[in-house]
Short mmCIF file of C-alpha atoms in Angstrom, two decimals:
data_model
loop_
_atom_site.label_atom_id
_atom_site.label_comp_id
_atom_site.label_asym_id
_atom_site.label_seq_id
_atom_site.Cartn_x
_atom_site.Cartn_y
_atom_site.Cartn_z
CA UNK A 7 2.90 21.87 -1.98
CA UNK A 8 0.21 19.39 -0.87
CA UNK A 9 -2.71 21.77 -1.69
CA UNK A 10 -1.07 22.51 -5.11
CA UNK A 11 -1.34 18.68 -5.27
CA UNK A 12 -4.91 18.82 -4.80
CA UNK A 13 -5.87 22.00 -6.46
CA UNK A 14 -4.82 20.24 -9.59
CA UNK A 15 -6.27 16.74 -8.79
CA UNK A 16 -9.86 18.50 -7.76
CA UNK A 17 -9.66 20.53 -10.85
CA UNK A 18 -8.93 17.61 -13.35
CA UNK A 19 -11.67 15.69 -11.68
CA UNK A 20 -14.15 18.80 -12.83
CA UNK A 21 -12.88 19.01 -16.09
CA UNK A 22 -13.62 15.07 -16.44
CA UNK A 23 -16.99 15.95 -15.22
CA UNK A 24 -18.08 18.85 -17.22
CA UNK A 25 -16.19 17.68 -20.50
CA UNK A 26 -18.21 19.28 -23.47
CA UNK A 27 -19.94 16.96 -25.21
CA UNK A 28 -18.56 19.80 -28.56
CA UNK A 29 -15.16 18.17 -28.63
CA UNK A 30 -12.20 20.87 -28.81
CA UNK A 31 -14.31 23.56 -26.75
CA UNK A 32 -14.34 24.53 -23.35
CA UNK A 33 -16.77 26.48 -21.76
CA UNK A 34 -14.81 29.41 -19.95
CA UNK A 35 -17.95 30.21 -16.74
CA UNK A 36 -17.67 26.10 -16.33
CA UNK A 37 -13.87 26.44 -16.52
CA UNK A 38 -13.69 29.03 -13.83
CA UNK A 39 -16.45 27.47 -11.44
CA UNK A 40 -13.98 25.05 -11.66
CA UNK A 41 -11.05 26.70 -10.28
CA UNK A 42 -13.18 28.33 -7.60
CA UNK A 43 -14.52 25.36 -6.86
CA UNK A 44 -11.30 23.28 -6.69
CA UNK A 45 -9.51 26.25 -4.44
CA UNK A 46 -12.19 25.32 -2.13
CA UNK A 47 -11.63 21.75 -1.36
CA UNK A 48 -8.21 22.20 -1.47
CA UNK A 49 -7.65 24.37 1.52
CA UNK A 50 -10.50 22.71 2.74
CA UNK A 51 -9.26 19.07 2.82
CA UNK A 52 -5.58 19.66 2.83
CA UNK A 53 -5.44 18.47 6.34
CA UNK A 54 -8.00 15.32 5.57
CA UNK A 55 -6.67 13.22 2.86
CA UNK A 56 -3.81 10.95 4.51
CA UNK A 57 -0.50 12.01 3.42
CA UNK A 58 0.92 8.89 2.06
CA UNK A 59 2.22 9.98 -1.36
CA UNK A 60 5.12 7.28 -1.32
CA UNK A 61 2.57 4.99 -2.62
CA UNK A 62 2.23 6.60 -6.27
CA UNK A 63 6.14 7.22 -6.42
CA UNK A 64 6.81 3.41 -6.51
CA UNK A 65 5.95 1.12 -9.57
CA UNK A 66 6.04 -1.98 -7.66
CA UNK A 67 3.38 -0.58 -5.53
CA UNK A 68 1.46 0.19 -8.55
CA UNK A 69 1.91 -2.92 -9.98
CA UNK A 70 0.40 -4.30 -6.63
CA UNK A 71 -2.56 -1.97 -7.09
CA UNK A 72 -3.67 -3.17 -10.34
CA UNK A 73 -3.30 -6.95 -9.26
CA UNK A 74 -5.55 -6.15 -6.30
CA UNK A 75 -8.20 -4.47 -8.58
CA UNK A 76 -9.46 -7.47 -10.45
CA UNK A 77 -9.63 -9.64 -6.92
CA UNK A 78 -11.38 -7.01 -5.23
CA UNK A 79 -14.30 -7.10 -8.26
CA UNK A 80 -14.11 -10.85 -8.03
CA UNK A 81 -15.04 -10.90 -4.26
CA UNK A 82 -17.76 -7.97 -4.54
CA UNK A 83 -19.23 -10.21 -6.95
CA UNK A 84 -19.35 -13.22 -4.85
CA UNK A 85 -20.54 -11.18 -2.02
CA UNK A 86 -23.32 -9.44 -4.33
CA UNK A 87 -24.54 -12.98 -5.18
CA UNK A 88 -24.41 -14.31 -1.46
CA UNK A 89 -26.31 -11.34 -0.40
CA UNK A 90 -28.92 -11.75 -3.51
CA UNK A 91 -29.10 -15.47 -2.50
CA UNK A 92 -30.17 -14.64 1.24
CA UNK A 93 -32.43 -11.65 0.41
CA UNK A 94 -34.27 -14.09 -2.19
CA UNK A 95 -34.19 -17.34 -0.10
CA UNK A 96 -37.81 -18.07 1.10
CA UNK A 97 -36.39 -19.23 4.65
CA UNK A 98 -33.40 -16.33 4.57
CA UNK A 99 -31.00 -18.12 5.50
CA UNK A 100 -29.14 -15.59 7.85
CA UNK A 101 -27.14 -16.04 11.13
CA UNK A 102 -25.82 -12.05 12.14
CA UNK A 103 -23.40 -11.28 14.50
CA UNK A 104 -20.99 -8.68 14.89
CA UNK A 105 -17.27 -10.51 15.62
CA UNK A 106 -13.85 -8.63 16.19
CA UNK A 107 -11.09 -9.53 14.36
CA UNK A 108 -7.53 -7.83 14.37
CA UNK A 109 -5.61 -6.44 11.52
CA UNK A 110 -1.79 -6.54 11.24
CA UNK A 111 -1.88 -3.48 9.24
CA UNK A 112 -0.73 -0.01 10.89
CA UNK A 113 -0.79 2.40 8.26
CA UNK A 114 -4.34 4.73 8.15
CA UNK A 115 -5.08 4.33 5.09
CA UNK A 116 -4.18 0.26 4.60
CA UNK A 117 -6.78 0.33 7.67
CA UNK A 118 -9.57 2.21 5.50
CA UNK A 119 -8.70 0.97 2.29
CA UNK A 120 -8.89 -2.65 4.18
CA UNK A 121 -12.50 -1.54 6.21
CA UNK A 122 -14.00 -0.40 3.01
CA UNK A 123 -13.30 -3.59 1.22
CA UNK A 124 -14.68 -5.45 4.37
CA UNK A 125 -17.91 -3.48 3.94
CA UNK A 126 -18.24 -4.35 0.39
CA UNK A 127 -17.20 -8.10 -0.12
CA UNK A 128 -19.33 -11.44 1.29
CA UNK A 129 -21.20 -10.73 3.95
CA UNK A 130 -18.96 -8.46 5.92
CA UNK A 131 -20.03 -4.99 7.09
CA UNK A 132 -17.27 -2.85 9.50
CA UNK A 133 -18.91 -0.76 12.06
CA UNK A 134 -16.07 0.09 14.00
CA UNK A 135 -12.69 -0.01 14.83
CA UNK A 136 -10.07 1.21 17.02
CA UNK A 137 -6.09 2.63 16.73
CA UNK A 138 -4.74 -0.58 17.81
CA UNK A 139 -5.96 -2.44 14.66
CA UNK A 140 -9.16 -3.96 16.19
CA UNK A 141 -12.23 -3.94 13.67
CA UNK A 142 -15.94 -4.80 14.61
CA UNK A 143 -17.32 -6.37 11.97
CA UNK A 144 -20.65 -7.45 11.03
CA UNK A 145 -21.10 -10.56 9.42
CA UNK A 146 -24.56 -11.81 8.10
CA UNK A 147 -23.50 -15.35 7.97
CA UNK A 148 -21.40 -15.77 11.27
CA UNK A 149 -19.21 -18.90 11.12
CA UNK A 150 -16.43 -17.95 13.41
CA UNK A 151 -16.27 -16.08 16.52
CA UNK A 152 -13.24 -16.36 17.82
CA UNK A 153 -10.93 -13.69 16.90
CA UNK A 154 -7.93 -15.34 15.21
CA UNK A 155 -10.47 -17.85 13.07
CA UNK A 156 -12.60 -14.14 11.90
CA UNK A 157 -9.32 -12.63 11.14
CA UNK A 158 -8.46 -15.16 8.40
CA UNK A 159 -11.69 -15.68 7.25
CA UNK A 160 -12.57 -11.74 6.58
CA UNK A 161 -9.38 -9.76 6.63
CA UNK A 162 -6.18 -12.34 5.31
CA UNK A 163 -7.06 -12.25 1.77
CA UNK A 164 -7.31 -8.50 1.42
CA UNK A 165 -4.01 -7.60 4.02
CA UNK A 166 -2.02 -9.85 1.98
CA UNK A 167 -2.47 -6.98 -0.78
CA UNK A 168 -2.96 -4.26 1.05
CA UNK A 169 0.38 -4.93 3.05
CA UNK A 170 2.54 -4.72 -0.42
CA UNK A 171 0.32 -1.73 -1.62
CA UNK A 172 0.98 0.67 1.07
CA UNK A 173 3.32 -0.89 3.85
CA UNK A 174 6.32 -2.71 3.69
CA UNK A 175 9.63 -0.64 2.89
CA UNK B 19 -21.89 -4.03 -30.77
CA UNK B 20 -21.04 -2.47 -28.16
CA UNK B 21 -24.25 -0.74 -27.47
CA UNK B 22 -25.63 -4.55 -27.17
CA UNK B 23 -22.88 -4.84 -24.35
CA UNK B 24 -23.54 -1.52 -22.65
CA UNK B 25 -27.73 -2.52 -22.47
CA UNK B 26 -26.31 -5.88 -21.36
CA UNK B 27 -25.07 -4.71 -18.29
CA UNK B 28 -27.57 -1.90 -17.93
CA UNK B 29 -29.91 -4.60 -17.17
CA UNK B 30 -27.68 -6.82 -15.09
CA UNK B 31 -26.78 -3.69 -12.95
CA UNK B 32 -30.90 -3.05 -12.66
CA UNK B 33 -31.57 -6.56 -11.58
CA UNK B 34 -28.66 -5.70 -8.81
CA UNK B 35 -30.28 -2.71 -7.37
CA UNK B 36 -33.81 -4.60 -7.26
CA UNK B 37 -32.24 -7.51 -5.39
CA UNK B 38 -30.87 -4.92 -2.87
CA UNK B 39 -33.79 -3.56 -2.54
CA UNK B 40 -35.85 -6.30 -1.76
CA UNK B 41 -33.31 -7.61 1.01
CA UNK B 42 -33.40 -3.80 2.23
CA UNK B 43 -37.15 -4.73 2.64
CA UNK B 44 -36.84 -8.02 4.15
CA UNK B 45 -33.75 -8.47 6.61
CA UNK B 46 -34.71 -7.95 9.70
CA UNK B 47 -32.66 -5.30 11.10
CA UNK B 48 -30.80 -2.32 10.53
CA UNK B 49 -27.10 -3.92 10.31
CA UNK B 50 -28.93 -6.29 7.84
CA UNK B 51 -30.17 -4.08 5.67
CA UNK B 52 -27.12 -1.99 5.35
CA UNK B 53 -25.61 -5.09 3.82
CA UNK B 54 -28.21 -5.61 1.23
CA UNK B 55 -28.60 -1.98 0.24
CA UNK B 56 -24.01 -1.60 0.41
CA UNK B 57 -23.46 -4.09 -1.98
CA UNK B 58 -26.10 -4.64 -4.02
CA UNK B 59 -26.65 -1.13 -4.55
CA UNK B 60 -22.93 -0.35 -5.20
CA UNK B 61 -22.43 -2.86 -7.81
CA UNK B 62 -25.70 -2.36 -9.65
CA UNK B 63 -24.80 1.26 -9.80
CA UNK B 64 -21.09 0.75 -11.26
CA UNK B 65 -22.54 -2.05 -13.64
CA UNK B 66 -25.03 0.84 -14.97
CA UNK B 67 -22.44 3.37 -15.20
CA UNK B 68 -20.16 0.88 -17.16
CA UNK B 69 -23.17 -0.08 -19.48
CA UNK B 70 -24.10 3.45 -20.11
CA UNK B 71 -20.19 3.96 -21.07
CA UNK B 72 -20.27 1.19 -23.06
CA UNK B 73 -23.52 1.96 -24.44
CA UNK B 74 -22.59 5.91 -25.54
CA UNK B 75 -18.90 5.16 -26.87
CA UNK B 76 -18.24 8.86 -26.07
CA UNK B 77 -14.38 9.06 -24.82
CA UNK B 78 -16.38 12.19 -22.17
CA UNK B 79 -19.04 9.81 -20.95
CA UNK B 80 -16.96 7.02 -20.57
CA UNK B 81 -14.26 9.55 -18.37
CA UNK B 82 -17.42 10.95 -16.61
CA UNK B 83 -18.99 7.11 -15.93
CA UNK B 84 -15.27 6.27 -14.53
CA UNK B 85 -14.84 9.46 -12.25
CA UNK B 86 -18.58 8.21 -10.54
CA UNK B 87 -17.95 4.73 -10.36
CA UNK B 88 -14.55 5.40 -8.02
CA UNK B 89 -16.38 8.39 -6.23
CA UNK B 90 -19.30 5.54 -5.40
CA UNK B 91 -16.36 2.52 -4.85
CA UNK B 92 -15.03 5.06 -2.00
CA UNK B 93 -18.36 7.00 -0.64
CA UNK B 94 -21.01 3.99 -0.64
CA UNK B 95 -18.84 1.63 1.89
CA UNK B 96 -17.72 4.41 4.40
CA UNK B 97 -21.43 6.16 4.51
CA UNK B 98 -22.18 2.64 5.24
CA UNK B 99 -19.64 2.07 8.16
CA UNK B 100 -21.20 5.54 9.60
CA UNK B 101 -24.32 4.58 9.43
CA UNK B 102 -24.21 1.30 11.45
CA UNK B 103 -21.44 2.72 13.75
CA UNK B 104 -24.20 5.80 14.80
CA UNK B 105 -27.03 3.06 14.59
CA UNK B 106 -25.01 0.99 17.48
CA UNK B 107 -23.88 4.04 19.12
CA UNK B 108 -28.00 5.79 19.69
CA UNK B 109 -28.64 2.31 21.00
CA UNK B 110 -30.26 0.63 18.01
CA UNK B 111 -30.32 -3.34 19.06
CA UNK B 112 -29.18 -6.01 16.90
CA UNK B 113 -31.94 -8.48 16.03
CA UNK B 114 -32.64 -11.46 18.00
CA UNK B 115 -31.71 -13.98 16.54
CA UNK B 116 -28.18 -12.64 16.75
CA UNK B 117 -25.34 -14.90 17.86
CA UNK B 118 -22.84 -13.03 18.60
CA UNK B 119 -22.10 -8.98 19.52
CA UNK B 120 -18.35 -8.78 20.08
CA UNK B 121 -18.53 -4.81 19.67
CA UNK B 122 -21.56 -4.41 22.43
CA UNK B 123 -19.42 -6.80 25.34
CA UNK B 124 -16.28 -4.65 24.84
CA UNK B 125 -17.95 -2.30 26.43
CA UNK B 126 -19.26 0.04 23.44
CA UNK B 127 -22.86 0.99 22.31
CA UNK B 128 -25.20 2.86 23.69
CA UNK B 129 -23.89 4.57 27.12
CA UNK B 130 -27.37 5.16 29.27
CA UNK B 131 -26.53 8.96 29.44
CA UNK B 132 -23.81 10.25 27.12
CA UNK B 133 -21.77 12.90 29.74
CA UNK B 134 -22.27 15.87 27.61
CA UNK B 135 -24.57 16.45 24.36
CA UNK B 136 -21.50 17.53 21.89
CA UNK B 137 -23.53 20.91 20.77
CA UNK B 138 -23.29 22.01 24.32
CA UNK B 139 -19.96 22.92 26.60
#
């Protein structure tokens, strides 16, 4: 069921991709690459993606989702300017470090979809972490280093989301 | 109008990827530099895809522009996280004016000979 799941997710994604720019016609060689093509990844990765599908069967998760999409663009933004600010500083004004903090999250993918937004908002880079919940996180701007302090500084404003998006009952 | 928008952000999204580049250029080490080039380079890229969507107008470039911009959202930040994790792990020091390294006094980093090279056994 789960790689009929993909099949048809991988092949949508195609057809997005190789849309005719003739509106109303589709190319039938394109069409089938596609279906060859999406076969492929679908026994291929059936095993990789994490099988969490309860998240797309509840609205309220949803509704989470899309609240958590314009904060996540407002703190790449602010981290896109801090990190323009010290590249561009004539003194760069950087203190590195790499500081551990622990998430409360358990779920796999709350744990990448919260490293991944660590890696891409202010000044926070994840290099590592481990099945208990610990991440390693490099920060170019170090202000903490205790771990409780890092936690809320780096991780509390994204787990708060990512808690009700793919946790909590 | 909208083409105004889309060259708008085109050049925002340009000025983004030159900024990363020139912190690629001038932080000091590796960890550093992945910062610069992650973020700067990820939202320069999705502010050019958006500006070319709103640019074109085309209901199939503005799908294709959207399918890129996720595909880059997801990729950019985990090629990232393997890059610095290998980095630390082949023994690639922070730089020195470092304060803190958490991740190397748990015990982690560069072992002075790894048991077994994985290609053999």
């Amino acid at each position: 069921m789960r790689r009929v799941i993909y099949f048809v997710l991988a092949l949508v994604i195609w057809i997005l991709l190789t849309w005719p720019f003739v509106e109303g016609h589709l190319d039938g060689q394109v069409f089938l690459a596609g279906i060859v093509a999406a076969a492929v990844v679908a026994v291929l990765f059936q095993d990789v993606l994490p099988p969490e599908h309860h998240v797309f069967r509840s609205p309220k998760r949803i509704v989470w989702f899309v609240l958590y999409v314009p904060v996540f663009f407002y703190y790449v933004l602010v981290a896109n300017l801090d990190v323009v600010y010290r590249a561009l500083h004539p003194k760069m004004p950087i203190r590195p470090g790499i500081v551990k903090i622990k998430t409360s999250l358990t779920s796999e993918s709350a744990i990448t979809a919260l490293a991944n937004s660590i890696t891409l908002t202010p000044g926070t880079l994840t290099v590592d972490l481990t099945d208990d919940g610990t991440l390693y996180v490099h920060w170019i701007n170090v202000r903490s280093d205790d771990v409780d302090e890092a936690t809320r500084m780096i991780a509390r404003r994204f787990e708060y989301f990512l808690e009700r998006i793919f946790e909590e009952p | 109008m909208s083409e105004v928008i889309g060259y708008i952000l085109i050049t925002i999204g340009v000025l983004f990827d030159l900024f990363g580049c020139i912190g690629l250029v001038r932080f000091p080490d590796i960890y550093n530099r992945l910062q610069a080039s992650t973020k700067c380079v990820t939202l320069g890229t999705i502010l050019l895809l958006a500006g070319v969507a709103a640019a074109s107008g085309q209901g199939a470039i503005i799908a294709k522009a959207l399918v890129c911009a996720v595909f880059i959202l997801i990729t950019s930040p985990t090629g990232a996280h393997a890059i610095a994790r290998g980095a630390y792990a082949s023994g690639v020091p922070l730089w020195e004016g470092s304060v803190v390294d958490r991740y190397g006094a748990d015990g982690h980093g560069a072992s002075p000979a790894p048991e077994k090279h994985p290609c053999e056994s």
